[in-house]
Short mmCIF file of C-alpha atoms and ligand atoms in Angstrom, two decimals:
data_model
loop_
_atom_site.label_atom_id
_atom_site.label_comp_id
_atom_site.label_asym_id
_atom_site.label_seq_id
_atom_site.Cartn_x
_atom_site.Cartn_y
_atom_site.Cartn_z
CA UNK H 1 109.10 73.78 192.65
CA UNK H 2 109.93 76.64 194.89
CA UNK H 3 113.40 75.94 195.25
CA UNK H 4 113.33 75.32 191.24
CA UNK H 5 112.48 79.00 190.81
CA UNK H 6 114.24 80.60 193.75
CA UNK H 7 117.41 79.46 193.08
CA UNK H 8 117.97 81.92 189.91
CA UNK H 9 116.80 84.45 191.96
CA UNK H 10 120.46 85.93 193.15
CA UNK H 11 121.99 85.76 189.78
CA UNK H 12 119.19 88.30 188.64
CA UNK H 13 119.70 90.41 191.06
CA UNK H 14 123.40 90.31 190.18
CA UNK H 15 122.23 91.00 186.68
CA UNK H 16 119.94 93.82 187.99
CA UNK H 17 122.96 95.49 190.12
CA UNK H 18 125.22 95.51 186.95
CA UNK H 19 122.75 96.91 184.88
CA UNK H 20 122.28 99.54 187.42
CA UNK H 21 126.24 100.17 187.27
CA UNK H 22 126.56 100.18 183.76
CA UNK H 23 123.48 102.87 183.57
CA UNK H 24 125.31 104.84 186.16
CA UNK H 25 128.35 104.53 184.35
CA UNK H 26 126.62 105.84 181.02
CA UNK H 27 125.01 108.99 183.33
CA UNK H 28 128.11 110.48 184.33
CA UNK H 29 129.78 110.10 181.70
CA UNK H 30 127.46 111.92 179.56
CA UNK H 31 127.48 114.91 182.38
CA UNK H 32 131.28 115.09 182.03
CA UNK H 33 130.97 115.63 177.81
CA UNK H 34 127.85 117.90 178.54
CA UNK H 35 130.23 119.91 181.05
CA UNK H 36 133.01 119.91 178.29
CA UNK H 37 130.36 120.75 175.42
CA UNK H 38 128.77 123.88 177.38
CA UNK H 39 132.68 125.23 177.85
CA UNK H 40 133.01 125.49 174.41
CA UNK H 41 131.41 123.40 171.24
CA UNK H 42 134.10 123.29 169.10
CA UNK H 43 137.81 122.25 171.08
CA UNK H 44 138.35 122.86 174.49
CA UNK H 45 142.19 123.18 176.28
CA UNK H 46 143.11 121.92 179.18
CA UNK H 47 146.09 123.61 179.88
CA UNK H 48 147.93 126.52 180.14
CA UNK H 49 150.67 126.47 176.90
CA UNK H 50 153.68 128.15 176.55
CA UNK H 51 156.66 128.37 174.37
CA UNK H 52 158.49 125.11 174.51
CA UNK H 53 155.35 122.58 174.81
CA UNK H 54 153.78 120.43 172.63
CA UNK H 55 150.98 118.75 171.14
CA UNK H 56 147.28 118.55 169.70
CA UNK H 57 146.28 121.58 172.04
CA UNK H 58 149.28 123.48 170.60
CA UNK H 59 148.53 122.87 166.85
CA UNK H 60 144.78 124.23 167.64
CA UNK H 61 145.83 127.19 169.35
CA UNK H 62 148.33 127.94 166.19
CA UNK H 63 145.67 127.48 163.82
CA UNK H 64 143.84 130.59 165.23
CA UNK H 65 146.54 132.66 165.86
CA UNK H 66 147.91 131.94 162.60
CA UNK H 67 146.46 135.31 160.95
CA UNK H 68 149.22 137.14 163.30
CA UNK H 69 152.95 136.15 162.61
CA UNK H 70 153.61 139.52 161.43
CA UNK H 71 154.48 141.04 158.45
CA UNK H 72 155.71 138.91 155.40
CA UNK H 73 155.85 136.13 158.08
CA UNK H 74 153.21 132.63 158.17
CA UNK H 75 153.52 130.56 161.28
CA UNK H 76 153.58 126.83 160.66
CA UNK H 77 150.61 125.05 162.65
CA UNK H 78 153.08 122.14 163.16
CA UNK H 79 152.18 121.22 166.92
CA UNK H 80 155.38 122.91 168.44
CA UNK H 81 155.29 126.20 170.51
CA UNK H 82 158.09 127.58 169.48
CA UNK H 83 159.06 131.60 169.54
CA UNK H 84 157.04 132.36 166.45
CA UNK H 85 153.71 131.02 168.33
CA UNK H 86 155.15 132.78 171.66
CA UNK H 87 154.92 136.36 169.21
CA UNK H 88 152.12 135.38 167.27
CA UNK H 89 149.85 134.44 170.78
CA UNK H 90 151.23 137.91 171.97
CA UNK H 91 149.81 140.13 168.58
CA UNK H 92 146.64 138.04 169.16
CA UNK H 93 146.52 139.20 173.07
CA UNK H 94 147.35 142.66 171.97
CA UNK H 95 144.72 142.50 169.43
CA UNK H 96 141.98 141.71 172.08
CA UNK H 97 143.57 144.33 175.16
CA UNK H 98 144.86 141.31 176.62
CA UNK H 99 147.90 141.22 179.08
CA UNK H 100 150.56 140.46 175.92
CA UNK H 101 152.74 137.80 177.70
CA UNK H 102 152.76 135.22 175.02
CA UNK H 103 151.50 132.51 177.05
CA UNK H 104 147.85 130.76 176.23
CA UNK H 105 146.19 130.64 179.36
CA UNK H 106 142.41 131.26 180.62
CA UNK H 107 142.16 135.10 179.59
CA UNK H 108 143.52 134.17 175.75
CA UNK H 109 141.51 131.10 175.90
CA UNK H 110 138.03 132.81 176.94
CA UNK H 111 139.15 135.13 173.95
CA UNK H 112 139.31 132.52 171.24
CA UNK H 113 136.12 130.36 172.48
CA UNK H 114 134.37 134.16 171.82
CA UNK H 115 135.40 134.43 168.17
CA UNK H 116 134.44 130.49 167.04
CA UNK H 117 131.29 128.64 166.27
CA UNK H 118 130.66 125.14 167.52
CA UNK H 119 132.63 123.94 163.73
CA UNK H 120 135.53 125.81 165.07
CA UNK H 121 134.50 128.42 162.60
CA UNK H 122 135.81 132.03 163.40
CA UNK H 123 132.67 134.06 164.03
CA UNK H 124 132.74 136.27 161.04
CA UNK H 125 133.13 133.61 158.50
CA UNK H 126 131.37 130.09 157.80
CA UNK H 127 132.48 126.65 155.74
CA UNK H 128 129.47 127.90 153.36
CA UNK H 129 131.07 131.38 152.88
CA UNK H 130 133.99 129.76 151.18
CA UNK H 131 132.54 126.32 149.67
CA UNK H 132 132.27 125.29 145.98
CA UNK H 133 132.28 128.72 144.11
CA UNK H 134 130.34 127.45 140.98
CA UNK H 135 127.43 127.44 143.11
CA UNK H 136 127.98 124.39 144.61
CA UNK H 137 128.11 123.49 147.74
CA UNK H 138 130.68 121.16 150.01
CA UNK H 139 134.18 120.55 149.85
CA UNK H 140 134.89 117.52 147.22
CA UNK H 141 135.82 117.50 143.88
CA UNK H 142 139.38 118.98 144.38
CA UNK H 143 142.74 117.10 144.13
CA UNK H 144 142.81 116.98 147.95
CA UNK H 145 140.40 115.16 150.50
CA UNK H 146 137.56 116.93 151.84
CA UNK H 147 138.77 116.73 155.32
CA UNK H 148 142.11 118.17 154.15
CA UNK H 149 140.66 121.15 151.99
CA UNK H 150 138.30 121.90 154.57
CA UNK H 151 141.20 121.79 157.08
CA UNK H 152 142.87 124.34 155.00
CA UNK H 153 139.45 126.40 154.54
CA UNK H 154 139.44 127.05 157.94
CA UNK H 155 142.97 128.34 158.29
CA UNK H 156 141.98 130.93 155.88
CA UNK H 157 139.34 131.83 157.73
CA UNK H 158 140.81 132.54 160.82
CA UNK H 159 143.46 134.33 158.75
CA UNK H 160 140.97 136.37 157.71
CA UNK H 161 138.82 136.92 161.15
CA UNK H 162 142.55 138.17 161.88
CA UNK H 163 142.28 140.83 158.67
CA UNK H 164 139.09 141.93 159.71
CA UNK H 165 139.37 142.24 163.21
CA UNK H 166 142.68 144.66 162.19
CA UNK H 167 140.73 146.49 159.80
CA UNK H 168 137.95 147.66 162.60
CA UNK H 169 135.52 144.92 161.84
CA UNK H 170 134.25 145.93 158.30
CA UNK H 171 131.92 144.19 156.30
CA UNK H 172 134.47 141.79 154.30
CA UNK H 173 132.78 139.58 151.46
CA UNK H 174 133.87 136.14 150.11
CA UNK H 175 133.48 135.79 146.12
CA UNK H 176 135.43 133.07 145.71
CA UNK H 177 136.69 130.25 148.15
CA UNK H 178 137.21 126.57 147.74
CA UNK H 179 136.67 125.45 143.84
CA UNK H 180 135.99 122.22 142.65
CA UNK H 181 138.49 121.22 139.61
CA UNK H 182 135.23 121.11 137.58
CA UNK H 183 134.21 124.43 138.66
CA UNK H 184 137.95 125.65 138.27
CA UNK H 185 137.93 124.65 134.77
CA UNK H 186 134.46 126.58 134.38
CA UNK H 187 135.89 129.73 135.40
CA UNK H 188 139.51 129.57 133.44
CA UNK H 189 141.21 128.97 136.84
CA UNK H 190 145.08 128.50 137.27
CA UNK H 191 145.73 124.82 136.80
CA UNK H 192 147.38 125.03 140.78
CA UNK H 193 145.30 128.03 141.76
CA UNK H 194 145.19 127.75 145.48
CA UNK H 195 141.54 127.76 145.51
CA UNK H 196 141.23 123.80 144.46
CA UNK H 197 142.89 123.45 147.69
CA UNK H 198 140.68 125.34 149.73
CA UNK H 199 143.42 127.84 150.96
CA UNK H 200 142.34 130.61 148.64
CA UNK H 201 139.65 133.97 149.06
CA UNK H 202 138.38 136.30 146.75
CA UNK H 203 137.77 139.27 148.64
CA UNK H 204 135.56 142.39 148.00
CA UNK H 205 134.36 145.24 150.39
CA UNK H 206 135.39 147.57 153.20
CA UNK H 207 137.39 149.65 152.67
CA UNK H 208 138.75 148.65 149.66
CA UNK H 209 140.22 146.54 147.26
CA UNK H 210 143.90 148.09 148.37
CA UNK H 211 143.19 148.55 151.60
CA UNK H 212 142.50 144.51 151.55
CA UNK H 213 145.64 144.18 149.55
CA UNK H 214 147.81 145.90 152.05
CA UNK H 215 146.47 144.36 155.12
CA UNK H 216 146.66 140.64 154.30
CA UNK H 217 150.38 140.91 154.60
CA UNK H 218 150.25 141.25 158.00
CA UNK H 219 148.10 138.11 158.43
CA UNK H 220 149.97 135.47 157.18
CA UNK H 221 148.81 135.34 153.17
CA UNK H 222 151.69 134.37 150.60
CA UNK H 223 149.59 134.76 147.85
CA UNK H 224 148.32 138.24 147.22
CA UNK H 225 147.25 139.68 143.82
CA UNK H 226 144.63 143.06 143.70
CA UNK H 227 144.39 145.77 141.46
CA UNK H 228 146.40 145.74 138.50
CA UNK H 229 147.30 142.17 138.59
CA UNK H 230 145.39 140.69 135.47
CA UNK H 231 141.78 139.72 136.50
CA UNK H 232 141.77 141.02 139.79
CA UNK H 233 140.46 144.99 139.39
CA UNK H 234 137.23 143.38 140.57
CA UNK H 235 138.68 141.67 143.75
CA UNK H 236 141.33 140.97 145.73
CA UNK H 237 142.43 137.59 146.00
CA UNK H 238 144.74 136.16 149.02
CA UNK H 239 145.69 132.92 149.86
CA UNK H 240 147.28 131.26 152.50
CA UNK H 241 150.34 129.62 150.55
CA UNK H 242 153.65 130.19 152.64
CA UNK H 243 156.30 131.61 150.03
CA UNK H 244 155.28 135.36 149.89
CA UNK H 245 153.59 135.77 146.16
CA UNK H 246 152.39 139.91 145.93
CA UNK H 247 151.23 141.52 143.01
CA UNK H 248 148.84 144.34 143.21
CA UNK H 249 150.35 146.94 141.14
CA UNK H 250 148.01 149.87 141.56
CA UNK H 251 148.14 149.25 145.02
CA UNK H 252 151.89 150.16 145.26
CA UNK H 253 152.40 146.11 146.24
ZN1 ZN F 1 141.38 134.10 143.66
#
């Protein structure tokens, strides 16, 4: 009877001992994402890039420096650091009193984890601020996926944390972001109007209307249409499409 019962006894300490490792396992791996999570919520690099690299870590870096390629100019966030990222990383440095050198290491880094949320949301500007402008809420209902209009959504607003960093950090109000192709219909949209896709603002605010107008060219928006453009004596609209479309007539543009 003894020996019945003491014979199983090894294999459940075996059992035990894996168990043991397996827990162990689980602990430290859950301090190494806790470790990556307090660096920063949102994306965290793990390199120093530089012009002629590539990858993932690239393509997030572009998309929030892409509210400096200069005037007239939109940098593609295409995964390649090429010289347009190289000047565009060095406007962003010299935007934040950074050492301009065009290369994305710890300094530039420590920047950027500063100005987002934990959705990779620049600071100034939220998914809600630019969501469903019929009063709903969310990012469905347009002709793209919600991961892809959201995607662009947040292009646009580090395109605009760009504009109002430049403009000396003025209040800067969204009246129209992201619209449904219901809610587009509601309001007489454009049948394309670049807010189905989520790439589109209405703007209102500091300092004003022109002053919006004028700036957004340096930040990467194609689309620009302000004061007398039809529509748009109330607002100034600007959207991130990439062939340069500017009317704002009483704004000299
Ligand atoms: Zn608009």
């Amino acid at each position: 009877m003894s020996q019945y019962f003491s014979r199983p006894l090894p294999r459940i300490l075996a059992i035990m001992a894996l168990f043991a490792a397996m827990l162990a396992a689980t602990v430290t791996t859950q301090v190494v994402t806790a470790t990556k999570a307090h660096a920063d919520g949102c994306y965290t690099w793990g390199r120093t890039l530089s012009q002629g690299m590539s990858g993932e870590d690239v393509r997030q870096l572009q998309i929030r420096v892409a509210g400096y390629p200069g005037y007239g100019a939109h940098l593609a966030a295409d995964g390649d650091f090429g010289p347009a990222t190289k000047a565009a990383v060095q406007r962003f440095q010299s935007a934040y009193g950074l050492s301009a050198d065009g290369i994305a290491g710890p300094a530039t880094f420590t920047k950027i984890y500063g100005l987002q949320d934990d959705d990779c949301t620049p600071i100034h500007f939220t998914y809600a601020e630019l969501d469903d402008g019929c009063g709903g809420s969310g990012y469905d209902g347009g002709p793209l996926s919600e991961a892809a209009t959201k995607a662009n959504a947040l292009q646009t607003m580090w395109q605009l944390e760009a504009m109002w960093h430049a403009l000396g950090d003025q209040p800067l109000s969204i009246t129209s972001g992201f619209r449904s192709i219901s809610c587009n219909n509601s309001v007489g949209g454009a049948s394309n109007s670049q807010h189905l896709y989520g790439r589109a603002a209405d703007l209102v605010g500091a300092p004003s209307l022109c002053t919006l107008a004028k700036q957004a060219r340096y930040h990467g928006f194609g689309g620009i249409f302000g004061p007398g453009y039809p529509g748009h004596d109330d607002h100034t609209h600007v959207d991130i499409r990439t062939t340069n479309a500017w009317d704002a007539p009483n704004c000299g543009i």
